[in-house]
Amino acid sequence: MVAPHSLPGNTKKTRDIKQEVNKLPSRALGPTEPAPTDNLDNMDELYLDNIDEFVNDHDKIVTYKWLSLTLGVHVNTAKQMLFHYLDHKRKESSPQLHATYLVSGKFVDKGQPGHTVSVVREDQLEDLKAKMSLIVSVHVYSVQKALLKDSGPLYSVDYDAVKDNLKSCSRYSAIRCAGAVPMSTQELQQTEREPQRAPSPEPAAKRSGESKPAPKPSTKPQRGIMGMFANKAPAKSQESGKEVKPEQRGDEPMAVATKSKPAAKANPAMNFFGNQTSKKPDKAVKEEEAAAAAAAAAAAAAAAVPSSCAAEQRHQSSPPEEKQEAAAAAAEEESPKDAKKDSRSKTKRIADSDSEEEKMEKKKRRRIKKPQPDSSDEDVIPDSPQQKETREPSPRPEMEVESVSHSHQSLPGAKTRKRRRVLKARTFVDDEGCIVTEKGYESESYSEAEDDAKAAKRAPADFIPAKPPAGSREDEKKKSQKKTSANASKGSKQASIMGFFQKK
Amino acid sequence: MTTLTRQDLNFGQVIADILCEFLEVAIHLILYVREVYPSGIFQKRKKYNVPVQMSCHPELNQYIQDTLHCVKPLIEKNDAEKVVVVIMDKEHHPVERFVFEISQPPLLSISSETLLSHVEQLLRAFILKISVCDAILNNNPPGCSFTVLVHTRDAATRNMEKVQVIKDFPWIVADEQEVHMQEPRLIPLKTMTSDIVKMQLYVEERAQKT
């Protein structure tokens, strides 16, 4: 028989843990009361059909948080609905349903007492309950048709639902924090400036001092949420079962996390993006503005400072997730409010999502740029003559060719000219609108007296404007100092050779 | 924001990259969920902001990567119609086929801003669906193996045979035995439509698996 659902905060044991709990308007429950079927009579019975549809027809995993956001009910109501549904279905002996449970209570791990919150499969439920010294709360976490092998999908289910309801994901949660108020824009700007002065050795020191918070049921209060996210992040697979989440707060970990997710992520996320140039800041800024409506107090911002630099560090060097959580978790210890840890988890999420997207973008950009030089190199050879003629009729007359004539003249020492070949990369936008980067040898010639060398070189000669020897020979024959634009028209392939005859 | 059109060389490559990354994750996840390999070799990693199971076995990873490396040029040119992950029993008869039908719209012009997050969301939904598919599929017999088939146009097939994209990794025309499945049951899993690609995932399952 499944353990009865208990409402958090309605028993004396849990009251001291919670800061403040909203009670359901309906009858409150004690932990030992049987399943409250009559409690739900007031509510519309259609929800049973809804859940049935989700689970059986759509093959969805229905978590209580997802249900609460989808149906627009309080999380406690959602939990009760799930329990009721499960009970109902089991009695009817319909196709096999699986459920996971969230168990919260006191646990002694290797002599260390602590508060643990775990999500377990139904078959492991009784085992876990036996191990715990005191059970504070047990409730249904999710209902699904498939037997889940690991907890990954549970996180995925909530991810999109929460993302869609970013501003109001704590609307239905049972935990409130009076100190969590939206930051005004001035405070926001203030805190933006602060993290930039955050010292970098600080997270490093914290990192070394902390081990992985995830498996430890520690007594440290604020590590809970981060530990929870630690398990969902790409940590190494620790246990075959579900995770153990150390937390001292009550049994509404998800609610807490979601509630404060909008809280105070403005600051670290903003700072985070201050350090990089990417398109994603637009998106992040929008999210921050949305989130600024529900942000933590100013103290939260200060405490979030080390996490933001942790976030920076993480993004810059992309170390394993544990480190960032360790740093963040360590930072959390300083702040008494649990709102902040959620801001960090949200930061990390945003950071993750944006860094992921950024990496995708950067990869995209890198991929875009890389093939271009290869392809356009081939294009250089056949196209350059035509392109020169079609595209740059005007620069051609401008392009001054300092041909061999100059070199000849320099020999007798009339002008001191130096020519050298320089490998340069030129980036420009060609007529298709693609950014093309080309490397080529350019013969750079300068002398103290003349500038036209530079002016001519600056003319938009995309390709190595090498001239065939014939052109230069003509110049030689002419023995004139004047440049011939004819040279420009003859593009040639051999940059290395022709660069010598390059017009400048 | 620059608008990419299909004529851009970059566009096809970008799509192919995105799809191949997704296919790699999907194949690993299918191997995990269908228990083709023991779950000990899998490790949780993150993709599209959700945890996924990827294998750590180097040879398996290399095989999958080589496979997708060869498939990528086909996707770039929009030659690949279907990519199929076939799970076969000991006698090399297919037991399950996970079919990814991919189609790319021919004329396309999109801005890359809206693209990423939306596509990410859709791909995330695919991954979630694969994770729970064992609710609707029967269990596989033990000792299964897997292979990847690609359905392409005729000319592309010949090209692939001629040119070895990766050394010592030849592609051959699949046997009829591997392609044809007896009494298949079709179970659709997920469909996605976006500006850049339309993808459909369904499973063909043999009615009797043992």
mmCIF file of N, CA and C in Angstrom, chain A residues 192-198 200 267-281 284 288 305-317 358 362:
data_model
loop_
_atom_site.group_PDB
_atom_site.id
_atom_site.type_symbol
_atom_site.label_atom_id
_atom_site.label_comp_id
_atom_site.label_asym_id
_atom_site.label_seq_id
_atom_site.Cartn_x
_atom_site.Cartn_y
_atom_site.Cartn_z
ATOM 1 N N GLU A 192 24.745 44.878 -11.565
ATOM 2 C CA GLU A 192 25.495 44.556 -12.780
ATOM 3 C C GLU A 192 26.936 44.935 -12.645
ATOM 4 N N ARG A 193 27.138 46.119 -12.031
ATOM 5 C CA ARG A 193 28.518 46.594 -11.955
ATOM 6 C C ARG A 193 29.304 45.813 -10.946
ATOM 7 N N GLU A 194 28.625 45.394 -9.899
ATOM 8 C CA GLU A 194 29.374 44.732 -8.825
ATOM 9 C C GLU A 194 30.077 43.461 -9.274
ATOM 10 N N PRO A 195 29.394 42.558 -9.944
ATOM 11 C CA PRO A 195 30.067 41.286 -10.224
ATOM 12 C C PRO A 195 31.293 41.433 -11.078
ATOM 13 N N GLN A 196 31.383 42.526 -11.798
ATOM 14 C CA GLN A 196 32.549 42.652 -12.645
ATOM 15 C C GLN A 196 33.803 42.828 -11.837
ATOM 16 N N ARG A 197 33.617 43.234 -10.590
ATOM 17 C CA ARG A 197 34.813 43.351 -9.770
ATOM 18 C C ARG A 197 35.048 42.088 -8.962
ATOM 19 N N ALA A 198 34.223 41.107 -9.176
ATOM 20 C CA ALA A 198 34.330 39.892 -8.350
ATOM 21 C C ALA A 198 35.680 39.240 -8.559
ATOM 22 N N SER A 200 38.464 36.468 -9.012
ATOM 23 C CA SER A 200 38.445 35.124 -9.570
ATOM 24 C C SER A 200 39.020 34.067 -8.645
ATOM 25 N N ASN A 267 20.937 39.469 -12.632
ATOM 26 C CA ASN A 267 22.285 39.923 -12.386
ATOM 27 C C ASN A 267 23.335 38.967 -12.915
ATOM 28 N N PRO A 268 23.350 37.744 -12.471
ATOM 29 C CA PRO A 268 24.457 36.913 -12.943
ATOM 30 C C PRO A 268 24.389 36.672 -14.437
ATOM 31 N N ALA A 269 23.188 36.518 -14.941
ATOM 32 C CA ALA A 269 23.079 36.239 -16.370
ATOM 33 C C ALA A 269 23.561 37.438 -17.157
ATOM 34 N N MET A 270 23.205 38.607 -16.685
ATOM 35 C CA MET A 270 23.595 39.807 -17.400
ATOM 36 C C MET A 270 25.092 39.934 -17.413
ATOM 37 N N ASN A 271 25.672 39.705 -16.260
ATOM 38 C CA ASN A 271 27.109 39.821 -16.161
ATOM 39 C C ASN A 271 27.767 38.755 -17.012
ATOM 40 N N PHE A 272 27.141 37.623 -16.980
ATOM 41 C CA PHE A 272 27.650 36.505 -17.748
ATOM 42 C C PHE A 272 27.767 36.887 -19.201
ATOM 43 N N PHE A 273 26.759 37.571 -19.678
ATOM 44 C CA PHE A 273 26.816 37.917 -21.083
ATOM 45 C C PHE A 273 27.612 39.153 -21.331
ATOM 46 N N GLY A 274 27.842 39.891 -20.288
ATOM 47 C CA GLY A 274 28.701 41.043 -20.473
ATOM 48 C C GLY A 274 30.067 40.632 -20.925
ATOM 49 N N ASN A 275 30.439 39.426 -20.619
ATOM 50 C CA ASN A 275 31.792 39.019 -20.942
ATOM 51 C C ASN A 275 31.935 38.451 -22.321
ATOM 52 N N GLN A 276 30.843 38.208 -22.975
ATOM 53 C CA GLN A 276 31.018 37.652 -24.299
ATOM 54 C C GLN A 276 30.215 38.445 -25.271
ATOM 55 N N THR A 277 30.704 38.446 -26.465
ATOM 56 C CA THR A 277 29.910 39.077 -27.510
ATOM 57 C C THR A 277 29.212 37.967 -28.256
ATOM 58 N N SER A 278 27.934 37.977 -28.176
ATOM 59 C CA SER A 278 27.190 36.960 -28.918
ATOM 60 C C SER A 278 25.811 37.511 -29.185
ATOM 61 N N LYS A 279 25.102 36.828 -30.062
ATOM 62 C CA LYS A 279 23.764 37.313 -30.361
ATOM 63 C C LYS A 279 22.833 37.004 -29.221
ATOM 64 N N LYS A 280 23.223 36.041 -28.413
ATOM 65 C CA LYS A 280 22.308 35.578 -27.388
ATOM 66 C C LYS A 280 22.014 36.614 -26.329
ATOM 67 N N PRO A 281 22.867 37.590 -26.112
ATOM 68 C CA PRO A 281 22.500 38.597 -25.130
ATOM 69 C C PRO A 281 21.139 39.210 -25.375
ATOM 70 N N ALA A 284 18.910 36.862 -23.767
ATOM 71 C CA ALA A 284 19.104 36.867 -22.319
ATOM 72 C C ALA A 284 18.541 38.136 -21.725
ATOM 73 N N GLU A 288 15.826 38.434 -18.879
ATOM 74 C CA GLU A 288 16.085 39.115 -17.629
ATOM 75 C C GLU A 288 15.011 40.127 -17.336
ATOM 76 N N VAL A 305 27.022 37.109 -6.564
ATOM 77 C CA VAL A 305 28.250 37.533 -7.242
ATOM 78 C C VAL A 305 29.224 36.390 -7.437
ATOM 79 N N PRO A 306 29.542 35.680 -6.386
ATOM 80 C CA PRO A 306 30.510 34.598 -6.622
ATOM 81 C C PRO A 306 29.977 33.559 -7.583
ATOM 82 N N SER A 307 28.680 33.402 -7.613
ATOM 83 C CA SER A 307 28.148 32.413 -8.546
ATOM 84 C C SER A 307 28.266 32.910 -9.958
ATOM 85 N N SER A 308 28.137 34.224 -10.121
ATOM 86 C CA SER A 308 28.224 34.719 -11.490
ATOM 87 C C SER A 308 29.623 34.541 -12.004
ATOM 88 N N CYS A 309 30.600 34.815 -11.118
ATOM 89 C CA CYS A 309 31.941 34.588 -11.639
ATOM 90 C C CYS A 309 32.191 33.114 -11.780
ATOM 91 N N ALA A 310 31.505 32.346 -10.951
ATOM 92 C CA ALA A 310 31.596 30.904 -11.188
ATOM 93 C C ALA A 310 31.007 30.581 -12.540
ATOM 94 N N ALA A 311 29.923 31.258 -12.841
ATOM 95 C CA ALA A 311 29.297 31.002 -14.145
ATOM 96 C C ALA A 311 30.234 31.401 -15.263
ATOM 97 N N GLU A 312 30.883 32.528 -15.052
ATOM 98 C CA GLU A 312 31.831 32.952 -16.093
ATOM 99 C C GLU A 312 32.918 31.933 -16.253
ATOM 100 N N GLN A 313 33.448 31.559 -15.106
ATOM 101 C CA GLN A 313 34.540 30.604 -15.146
ATOM 102 C C GLN A 313 34.093 29.364 -15.897
ATOM 103 N N ARG A 314 32.916 28.954 -15.545
ATOM 104 C CA ARG A 314 32.463 27.720 -16.139
ATOM 105 C C ARG A 314 32.339 27.875 -17.630
ATOM 106 N N HIS A 315 31.808 28.992 -17.999
ATOM 107 C CA HIS A 315 31.613 29.120 -19.429
ATOM 108 C C HIS A 315 32.939 29.252 -20.139
ATOM 109 N N GLN A 316 33.841 29.946 -19.498
ATOM 110 C CA GLN A 316 35.083 30.176 -20.209
ATOM 111 C C GLN A 316 35.853 28.891 -20.384
ATOM 112 N N SER A 317 35.907 28.153 -19.300
ATOM 113 C CA SER A 317 36.744 26.976 -19.407
ATOM 114 C C SER A 317 35.944 25.700 -19.526
ATOM 115 N N GLU A 358 25.201 29.211 -27.949
ATOM 116 C CA GLU A 358 26.335 29.970 -28.462
ATOM 117 C C GLU A 358 27.327 29.066 -29.114
ATOM 118 N N LYS A 362 28.587 29.462 -32.600
ATOM 119 C CA LYS A 362 29.994 29.646 -32.916
ATOM 120 C C LYS A 362 30.431 28.541 -33.846
#
